[in-house]
GROMACS .gro file of C-alpha atoms in nm:
model
  394
    1MET     CA    1   0.547  -2.405  -2.085
    2LYS     CA    2   0.538  -2.042  -2.135
    3ILE     CA    3   0.527  -1.804  -1.839
    4PHE     CA    4   0.183  -1.659  -1.879
    5GLU     CA    5   0.031  -2.025  -1.917
    6GLU     CA    6   0.256  -2.116  -1.595
    7LEU     CA    7   0.092  -1.822  -1.403
    8LYS     CA    8  -0.265  -1.940  -1.503
    9GLU     CA    9  -0.196  -2.308  -1.425
   10ARG     CA   10  -0.057  -2.203  -1.062
   11GLY     CA   11  -0.379  -1.996  -1.018
   12LEU     CA   12  -0.205  -1.671  -0.987
   13ILE     CA   13  -0.408  -1.462  -1.237
   14ALA     CA   14  -0.767  -1.343  -1.108
   15GLN     CA   15  -0.843  -1.061  -1.396
   16VAL     CA   16  -0.668  -0.903  -1.694
   17THR     CA   17  -0.774  -0.628  -1.899
   18ASP     CA   18  -0.639  -0.757  -2.256
   19GLU     CA   19  -0.573  -1.121  -2.214
   20ASN     CA   20  -0.409  -1.183  -2.551
   21GLU     CA   21  -0.196  -0.861  -2.564
   22ILE     CA   22  -0.068  -0.948  -2.225
   23ARG     CA   23  -0.014  -1.310  -2.288
   24GLU     CA   24   0.201  -1.200  -2.612
   25LEU     CA   25   0.376  -0.928  -2.401
   26ILE     CA   26   0.485  -1.146  -2.093
   27ASN     CA   27   0.586  -1.465  -2.296
   28ALA     CA   28   0.804  -1.235  -2.516
   29GLY     CA   29   0.970  -1.072  -2.212
   30GLY     CA   30   0.842  -0.733  -2.338
   31ALA     CA   31   0.630  -0.637  -2.007
   32LYS     CA   32   0.776  -0.367  -1.811
   33PHE     CA   33   0.530  -0.384  -1.512
   34TYR     CA   34   0.505  -0.227  -1.178
   35ILE     CA   35   0.369  -0.332  -0.825
   36GLY     CA   36   0.320  -0.078  -0.555
   37PHE     CA   37   0.399  -0.117  -0.212
   38ASP     CA   38   0.274   0.132   0.079
   39PRO     CA   39   0.539   0.165   0.350
   40THR     CA   40   0.297   0.112   0.647
   41ALA     CA   41   0.560  -0.059   0.848
   42ASP     CA   42   0.938  -0.112   0.861
   43SER     CA   43   0.903  -0.453   0.727
   44LEU     CA   44   0.730  -0.632   0.453
   45HIS     CA   45   0.496  -0.919   0.573
   46VAL     CA   46   0.383  -1.240   0.411
   47GLY     CA   47   0.087  -1.015   0.245
   48HIS     CA   48   0.357  -0.878   0.034
   49PHE     CA   49   0.522  -1.201  -0.050
   50MET     CA   50   0.306  -1.317  -0.295
   51ALA     CA   51   0.363  -1.015  -0.509
   52LEU     CA   52   0.736  -1.044  -0.462
   53CYS     CA   53   0.738  -1.413  -0.576
   54LEU     CA   54   0.551  -1.300  -0.893
   55MET     CA   55   0.803  -1.024  -0.963
   56LYS     CA   56   1.081  -1.283  -0.938
   57ARG     CA   57   0.901  -1.535  -1.170
   58LEU     CA   58   0.843  -1.256  -1.438
   59GLN     CA   59   1.193  -1.131  -1.411
   60MET     CA   60   1.345  -1.487  -1.463
   61ALA     CA   61   1.134  -1.494  -1.754
   62GLY     CA   62   1.280  -1.174  -1.906
   63ASN     CA   63   1.049  -0.916  -1.816
   64ARG     CA   64   1.149  -0.617  -1.611
   65PRO     CA   65   0.978  -0.537  -1.281
   66VAL     CA   66   0.946  -0.182  -1.151
   67VAL     CA   67   0.914  -0.168  -0.754
   68LEU     CA   68   0.714   0.138  -0.664
   69VAL     CA   69   0.722   0.228  -0.291
   70GLY     CA   70   0.464   0.463  -0.168
   71GLY     CA   71   0.674   0.736  -0.025
   72GLY     CA   72   0.410   0.973  -0.152
   73THR     CA   73   0.072   0.789  -0.123
   74GLY     CA   74   0.188   0.686   0.210
   75HIS     CA   75   0.105   1.027   0.343
   76ILE     CA   76  -0.277   0.949   0.231
   77GLY     CA   77  -0.315   0.583   0.298
   78ASP     CA   78  -0.506   0.317   0.094
   79PRO     CA   79  -0.874   0.293   0.190
   80THR     CA   80  -0.883  -0.046   0.031
   81GLY     CA   81  -1.021  -0.304   0.276
   82ARG     CA   82  -1.036  -0.074   0.569
   83THR     CA   83  -1.351  -0.006   0.779
   84ASP     CA   84  -1.157   0.307   0.955
   85MET     CA   85  -0.890   0.555   0.852
   86ARG     CA   86  -0.531   0.469   0.856
   87SER     CA   87  -0.296   0.624   1.118
   88MET     CA   88  -0.100   0.933   0.984
   89MET     CA   89   0.284   0.865   0.964
   90THR     CA   90   0.561   1.123   0.958
   91ALA     CA   91   0.762   1.161   0.676
   92GLU     CA   92   1.055   1.035   0.852
   93THR     CA   93   0.889   0.727   0.948
   94ILE     CA   94   0.774   0.690   0.577
   95ASN     CA   95   1.129   0.750   0.454
   96HIS     CA   96   1.272   0.497   0.690
   97ASN     CA   97   1.015   0.229   0.603
   98CYS     CA   98   1.087   0.288   0.227
   99GLU     CA   99   1.470   0.213   0.312
  100CYS     CA  100   1.375  -0.096   0.483
  101PHE     CA  101   1.150  -0.232   0.206
  102LYS     CA  102   1.440  -0.198  -0.050
  103LYS     CA  103   1.667  -0.405   0.166
  104GLN     CA  104   1.426  -0.679   0.208
  105MET     CA  105   1.322  -0.681  -0.167
  106GLU     CA  106   1.678  -0.731  -0.274
  107ARG     CA  107   1.656  -1.092  -0.148
  108PHE     CA  108   1.400  -1.149  -0.417
  109ILE     CA  109   1.452  -0.896  -0.700
  110GLU     CA  110   1.748  -0.822  -0.906
  111PHE     CA  111   1.806  -0.441  -0.917
  112GLY     CA  112   2.069  -0.250  -1.141
  113GLU     CA  113   2.092  -0.131  -1.500
  114ASP     CA  114   1.874  -0.327  -1.745
  115LYS     CA  115   1.720  -0.516  -1.452
  116ALA     CA  116   1.467  -0.401  -1.200
  117LEU     CA  117   1.390  -0.032  -1.106
  118PHE     CA  118   1.337   0.072  -0.758
  119VAL     CA  119   1.122   0.392  -0.753
  120ASN     CA  120   0.953   0.628  -0.487
  121ASN     CA  121   0.632   0.799  -0.583
  122ALA     CA  122   0.736   1.070  -0.328
  123ASP     CA  123   0.964   1.212  -0.608
  124TRP     CA  124   0.676   1.334  -0.807
  125LEU     CA  125   0.369   1.338  -0.611
  126LEU     CA  126   0.487   1.565  -0.329
  127LYS     CA  127   0.607   1.794  -0.609
  128LEU     CA  128   0.248   1.822  -0.763
  129ASN     CA  129   0.069   2.152  -0.803
  130TYR     CA  130  -0.293   2.102  -0.678
  131VAL     CA  131  -0.471   2.314  -0.935
  132GLU     CA  132  -0.271   2.156  -1.211
  133LEU     CA  133  -0.364   1.816  -1.099
  134LEU     CA  134  -0.734   1.897  -1.080
  135ARG     CA  135  -0.710   2.035  -1.453
  136ASP     CA  136  -0.498   1.751  -1.601
  137VAL     CA  137  -0.594   1.466  -1.399
  138GLY     CA  138  -0.930   1.540  -1.207
  139ALA     CA  139  -1.113   1.579  -1.555
  140CYS     CA  140  -1.042   1.238  -1.641
  141PHE     CA  141  -1.251   1.089  -1.350
  142THR     CA  142  -1.617   1.105  -1.263
  143VAL     CA  143  -1.724   1.104  -0.913
  144ASN     CA  144  -2.027   0.854  -0.992
  145ASN     CA  145  -1.773   0.589  -1.132
  146MET     CA  146  -1.532   0.640  -0.842
  147LEU     CA  147  -1.802   0.578  -0.583
  148ARG     CA  148  -1.905   0.271  -0.744
  149ALA     CA  149  -1.552   0.137  -0.672
  150GLU     CA  150  -1.516  -0.175  -0.457
  151CYS     CA  151  -1.239  -0.005  -0.248
  152TYR     CA  152  -1.459   0.263  -0.117
  153LYS     CA  153  -1.767   0.080  -0.025
  154GLN     CA  154  -1.684  -0.042   0.304
  155ARG     CA  155  -1.552   0.314   0.404
  156MET     CA  156  -1.862   0.495   0.265
  157GLU     CA  157  -2.036   0.328   0.556
  158LYS     CA  158  -1.841   0.486   0.842
  159GLY     CA  159  -1.725   0.808   0.640
  160LEU     CA  160  -1.479   0.834   0.360
  161SER     CA  161  -1.244   1.121   0.397
  162PHE     CA  162  -1.177   1.358   0.108
  163LEU     CA  163  -0.796   1.265   0.197
  164GLU     CA  164  -0.872   0.885   0.131
  165PHE     CA  165  -1.107   0.961  -0.173
  166ASN     CA  166  -0.804   1.091  -0.356
  167TYR     CA  167  -0.606   0.777  -0.339
  168MET     CA  168  -0.749   0.644  -0.646
  169ILE     CA  169  -0.634   0.945  -0.858
  170MET     CA  170  -0.305   0.931  -0.680
  171GLN     CA  171  -0.260   0.546  -0.805
  172ALA     CA  172  -0.382   0.629  -1.145
  173TYR     CA  173  -0.128   0.914  -1.171
  174ASP     CA  174   0.153   0.686  -1.042
  175PHE     CA  175   0.089   0.463  -1.361
  176TRP     CA  176   0.058   0.737  -1.581
  177HIS     CA  177   0.392   0.880  -1.470
  178LEU     CA  178   0.568   0.535  -1.485
  179ASN     CA  179   0.446   0.504  -1.831
  180GLU     CA  180   0.548   0.842  -1.960
  181THR     CA  181   0.897   0.851  -1.759
  182TYR     CA  182   0.996   0.475  -1.782
  183GLY     CA  183   0.782   0.316  -2.055
  184CYS     CA  184   0.589   0.105  -1.795
  185ASN     CA  185   0.324  -0.068  -1.975
  186MET     CA  186   0.165  -0.320  -1.712
  187GLN     CA  187   0.039  -0.288  -1.359
  188PHE     CA  188  -0.010  -0.575  -1.095
  189GLY     CA  189  -0.178  -0.604  -0.783
  190GLY     CA  190  -0.419  -0.791  -0.559
  191ASP     CA  191  -0.762  -0.838  -0.697
  192ASP     CA  192  -0.906  -0.589  -0.432
  193GLN     CA  193  -0.696  -0.327  -0.625
  194TRP     CA  194  -0.899  -0.374  -0.951
  195SER     CA  195  -1.062  -0.048  -0.955
  196ASN     CA  196  -0.775   0.135  -0.882
  197MET     CA  197  -0.570  -0.038  -1.163
  198LEU     CA  198  -0.843   0.048  -1.426
  199ALA     CA  199  -0.835   0.398  -1.326
  200GLY     CA  200  -0.471   0.400  -1.408
  201THR     CA  201  -0.522   0.224  -1.759
  202GLU     CA  202  -0.782   0.469  -1.846
  203LEU     CA  203  -0.588   0.762  -1.732
  204ILE     CA  204  -0.302   0.655  -1.971
  205ARG     CA  205  -0.547   0.603  -2.273
  206LYS     CA  206  -0.722   0.938  -2.207
  207LYS     CA  207  -0.395   1.131  -2.174
  208SER     CA  208  -0.140   0.978  -2.381
  209GLY     CA  209  -0.366   0.764  -2.625
  210LYS     CA  210  -0.117   0.449  -2.532
  211ASP     CA  211  -0.226   0.109  -2.458
  212ALA     CA  212  -0.160  -0.004  -2.095
  213TYR     CA  213  -0.257  -0.322  -1.933
  214ALA     CA  214  -0.349  -0.456  -1.567
  215MET     CA  215  -0.350  -0.779  -1.428
  216THR     CA  216  -0.452  -0.885  -1.077
  217ILE     CA  217  -0.315  -1.150  -0.865
  218THR     CA  218  -0.553  -1.413  -0.704
  219LEU     CA  219  -0.522  -1.327  -0.334
  220LEU     CA  220  -0.425  -1.630  -0.126
  221LEU     CA  221  -0.629  -1.838   0.135
  222ASN     CA  222  -0.967  -1.849  -0.021
  223SER     CA  223  -0.926  -1.503  -0.176
  224GLU     CA  224  -0.933  -1.341   0.158
  225GLY     CA  225  -0.657  -1.102   0.137
  226LYS     CA  226  -0.680  -0.970   0.500
  227LYS     CA  227  -0.646  -1.325   0.624
  228MET     CA  228  -0.303  -1.370   0.460
  229GLY     CA  229  -0.035  -1.306   0.721
  230LYS     CA  230  -0.230  -1.273   1.016
  231THR     CA  231  -0.218  -1.465   1.323
  232ALA     CA  232  -0.357  -1.396   1.696
  233LYS     CA  233  -0.044  -1.209   1.759
  234GLY     CA  234  -0.056  -1.006   1.431
  235ALA     CA  235   0.126  -0.986   1.083
  236VAL     CA  236   0.385  -1.267   0.988
  237TRP     CA  237   0.694  -1.043   0.898
  238LEU     CA  238   0.964  -1.111   0.660
  239ASP     CA  239   1.198  -0.926   0.900
  240GLU     CA  240   1.342  -1.192   1.125
  241ASN     CA  241   1.365  -0.952   1.421
  242ARG     CA  242   0.989  -0.931   1.402
  243THR     CA  243   0.904  -1.295   1.283
  244SER     CA  244   1.189  -1.543   1.377
  245PRO     CA  245   1.250  -1.810   1.073
  246TYR     CA  246   1.104  -2.070   1.311
  247GLU     CA  247   0.788  -1.864   1.359
  248PHE     CA  248   0.763  -1.805   0.992
  249TYR     CA  249   0.828  -2.194   0.912
  250GLN     CA  250   0.541  -2.273   1.166
  251TYR     CA  251   0.314  -2.039   1.021
  252TRP     CA  252   0.314  -2.208   0.690
  253ARG     CA  253   0.349  -2.576   0.862
  254ASN     CA  254   0.014  -2.490   1.033
  255ILE     CA  255  -0.183  -2.324   0.754
  256ASP     CA  256  -0.545  -2.521   0.664
  257ASP     CA  257  -0.540  -2.832   0.480
  258ALA     CA  258  -0.751  -2.691   0.216
  259ASP     CA  259  -0.491  -2.418   0.125
  260VAL     CA  260  -0.173  -2.626   0.134
  261MET     CA  261  -0.149  -2.709  -0.266
  262LYS     CA  262  -0.290  -2.357  -0.365
  263CYS     CA  263   0.009  -2.229  -0.176
  264ILE     CA  264   0.258  -2.442  -0.306
  265LYS     CA  265   0.138  -2.355  -0.657
  266MET     CA  266   0.135  -1.995  -0.600
  267LEU     CA  267   0.453  -1.921  -0.405
  268THR     CA  268   0.703  -2.207  -0.438
  269PHE     CA  269   0.943  -2.237  -0.735
  270ILE     CA  270   0.888  -2.598  -0.745
  271PRO     CA  271   0.865  -2.694  -1.093
  272ILE     CA  272   0.496  -2.736  -1.217
  273GLU     CA  273   0.545  -3.091  -1.342
  274GLN     CA  274   0.651  -3.199  -0.983
  275ILE     CA  275   0.348  -3.003  -0.839
  276ARG     CA  276   0.125  -3.189  -1.058
  277GLU     CA  277   0.253  -3.517  -0.905
  278MET     CA  278   0.212  -3.377  -0.571
  279ASP     CA  279  -0.164  -3.295  -0.639
  280LYS     CA  280  -0.203  -3.679  -0.675
  281TRP     CA  281  -0.069  -3.798  -0.323
  282GLU     CA  282  -0.295  -3.948  -0.091
  283ASP     CA  283  -0.460  -3.760   0.181
  284GLY     CA  284  -0.252  -3.912   0.440
  285ARG     CA  285   0.051  -3.718   0.310
  286ILE     CA  286  -0.088  -3.379   0.379
  287ASN     CA  287   0.193  -3.314   0.664
  288GLU     CA  288   0.459  -3.412   0.416
  289LYS     CA  289   0.317  -3.137   0.180
  290LYS     CA  290   0.309  -2.878   0.457
  291GLU     CA  291   0.670  -2.934   0.548
  292ILE     CA  292   0.770  -2.901   0.189
  293LEU     CA  293   0.569  -2.572   0.168
  294ALA     CA  294   0.717  -2.435   0.513
  295TYR     CA  295   1.064  -2.558   0.420
  296GLU     CA  296   1.070  -2.388   0.060
  297LEU     CA  297   0.931  -2.063   0.164
  298THR     CA  298   1.133  -2.036   0.481
  299LYS     CA  299   1.441  -2.102   0.236
  300LEU     CA  300   1.329  -1.830   0.011
  301VAL     CA  301   1.300  -1.572   0.280
  302HIS     CA  302   1.583  -1.660   0.532
  303GLY     CA  303   1.818  -1.888   0.341
  304GLU     CA  304   1.882  -2.264   0.342
  305ASP     CA  305   2.061  -2.277   0.661
  306LYS     CA  306   1.780  -2.108   0.882
  307ALA     CA  307   1.523  -2.301   0.710
  308LYS     CA  308   1.701  -2.633   0.783
  309LYS     CA  309   1.733  -2.511   1.148
  310ALA     CA  310   1.371  -2.410   1.169
  311GLN     CA  311   1.278  -2.748   1.013
  312SER     CA  312   1.480  -2.936   1.281
  313GLU     CA  313   1.335  -2.742   1.557
  314ALA     CA  314   0.965  -2.781   1.425
  315ARG     CA  315   1.033  -3.167   1.405
  316ALA     CA  316   1.160  -3.171   1.773
  317ALA     CA  317   0.863  -2.988   1.880
  318PHE     CA  318   0.628  -3.264   1.742
  319GLY     CA  319   0.832  -3.547   1.852
  320GLY     CA  320   1.017  -3.616   1.524
  321GLY     CA  321   1.373  -3.555   1.614
  322GLY     CA  322   1.571  -3.230   1.594
  323ASP     CA  323   1.637  -2.959   1.853
  324LEU     CA  324   1.364  -2.723   2.003
  325PRO     CA  325   1.396  -2.342   1.941
  326GLU     CA  326   1.562  -2.173   2.233
  327LYS     CA  327   1.431  -1.858   2.356
  328GLN     CA  328   1.662  -1.622   2.589
  329VAL     CA  329   1.452  -1.513   2.873
  330LYS     CA  330   1.535  -1.224   3.121
  331VAL     CA  331   1.316  -1.203   3.427
  332GLU     CA  332   1.341  -1.120   3.794
  333THR     CA  333   1.128  -1.424   3.914
  334HIS     CA  334   1.159  -1.752   3.758
  335ILE     CA  335   0.790  -1.844   3.754
  336ILE     CA  336   0.565  -1.943   3.474
  337ILE     CA  337   0.346  -1.598   3.406
  338PRO     CA  338   0.661  -1.374   3.353
  339VAL     CA  339   0.836  -1.614   3.169
  340LEU     CA  340   0.539  -1.675   2.919
  341VAL     CA  341   0.532  -1.292   2.879
  342ALA     CA  342   0.899  -1.247   2.839
  343ALA     CA  343   0.938  -1.543   2.587
  344GLY     CA  344   0.669  -1.362   2.363
  345ILE     CA  345   0.442  -1.662   2.435
  346CYS     CA  346   0.169  -1.451   2.586
  347ALA     CA  347   0.121  -1.076   2.532
  348SER     CA  348   0.047  -0.982   2.901
  349ASN     CA  349   0.033  -1.143   3.252
  350GLY     CA  350  -0.336  -1.173   3.218
  351GLU     CA  351  -0.339  -1.360   2.901
  352ALA     CA  352  -0.094  -1.589   3.062
  353ARG     CA  353  -0.313  -1.638   3.357
  354ARG     CA  354  -0.596  -1.727   3.165
  355LEU     CA  355  -0.414  -1.974   2.955
  356ILE     CA  356  -0.282  -2.146   3.241
  357GLN     CA  357  -0.647  -2.150   3.419
  358GLN     CA  358  -0.784  -2.303   3.065
  359GLY     CA  359  -0.523  -2.558   3.063
  360GLY     CA  360  -0.348  -2.441   2.778
  361VAL     CA  361   0.025  -2.439   2.929
  362THR     CA  362   0.246  -2.743   2.960
  363LEU     CA  363   0.591  -2.741   3.117
  364ASN     CA  364   0.792  -3.011   3.005
  365ASP     CA  365   0.544  -3.298   3.008
  366GLY     CA  366   0.323  -3.184   3.286
  367LYS     CA  367   0.020  -2.957   3.266
  368VAL     CA  368   0.063  -2.632   3.444
  369THR     CA  369  -0.222  -2.557   3.702
  370ASP     CA  370  -0.038  -2.324   3.937
  371ILE     CA  371   0.023  -1.958   3.815
  372ASN     CA  372   0.332  -1.933   4.041
  373ALA     CA  373   0.475  -2.268   3.902
  374PRO     CA  374   0.858  -2.255   3.901
  375VAL     CA  375   1.060  -2.268   3.557
  376ALA     CA  376   1.415  -2.386   3.558
  377ASP     CA  377   1.683  -2.299   3.306
  378GLY     CA  378   1.638  -2.566   2.994
  379ASP     CA  379   1.260  -2.647   3.079
  380THR     CA  380   1.043  -2.636   2.778
  381VAL     CA  381   0.717  -2.449   2.761
  382HIS     CA  382   0.437  -2.563   2.550
  383LYS     CA  383   0.141  -2.339   2.440
  384GLY     CA  384  -0.124  -2.580   2.316
  385LYS     CA  385  -0.022  -2.805   2.046
  386LYS     CA  386   0.170  -2.557   1.815
  387VAL     CA  387   0.407  -2.328   2.014
  388HIS     CA  388   0.715  -2.525   2.192
  389VAL     CA  389   0.983  -2.313   2.338
  390LYS     CA  390   1.296  -2.425   2.543
  391ILE     CA  391   1.351  -2.163   2.807
  392LYS     CA  392   1.724  -2.011   2.854
  393PHE     CA  393   1.744  -1.756   3.125
  394ILE     CA  394   2.005  -1.472   3.090
   0.00000   0.00000   0.00000
């Protein structure tokens, strides 16, 4: 099966501008495509994970990725999917985040001569002359069309700043610059980015008279991009100092049953023939599918050894053998509330107290009812049915 057809069978393609041309380019290994990543934190999260996996697949098929980090657009902030304005970051923070992104991306993408490119739009956007930009680029856009874009609708209700209004023009300029400078002929992104991406293809055609293409990725988990990677405690990060391999494994192990096969198709590198067979499995094997998904993705992000360890810890937590994850905890008093907070199981003393009062905490095999219950070294704390931690005092 050729790569474009495989992407379609895996459910990765949402919309394309020129399907026949894109199919021919990708299948022949002739796509030089870019995906943009705004450095809003010092770690990528699983919301970026799908794009990284797509880049890896296309690179393996002979196409050339261009990874664009938004060191310039990061000064503005993408309004897509937002109901409020993003916090403004300093130039130092943005540069630091860009460097962190590159280190993490090297696990997935092969950079180097005739391989993937890593570029930062700060290198050209921060040098732009505003009047020249208005004359050269602004004349290619109409405000009426821009305001119809989905990415602005939510922000219009509460007030769209002129700063954010410029984001579409900046993203379109990126595509034009990459096309002119590096011969980049295709842009990929989430299906919530469609309006911004079309703006880029149109700018290239108007300014350069060249063909350029756009293809959006079907967003995971029932097409709700914001849902992907979110938990009660925040984002699920690719940096193990933010989200441990065990927590990463557990995130995928506990996703909704209805999303399991979708994630296996879109994110894993299990051969499509094998996935077709898994699709035929009986409903009673859903936990087996979840284990396969969690293991494969943890291995991809954190390596095989850590994936095996995370799987062993998860099986121990659910009574299937193996070793429970151990959490080193430093507290002044060895009682349940400060232990829950220090172990990262609860965010605050108040949350820990409420959880105990609601019957949501178990210590070893007994339900905790006393907010001053003592905890011994080596005890296992359970939060509900999904969080299980062995305590090690330091």
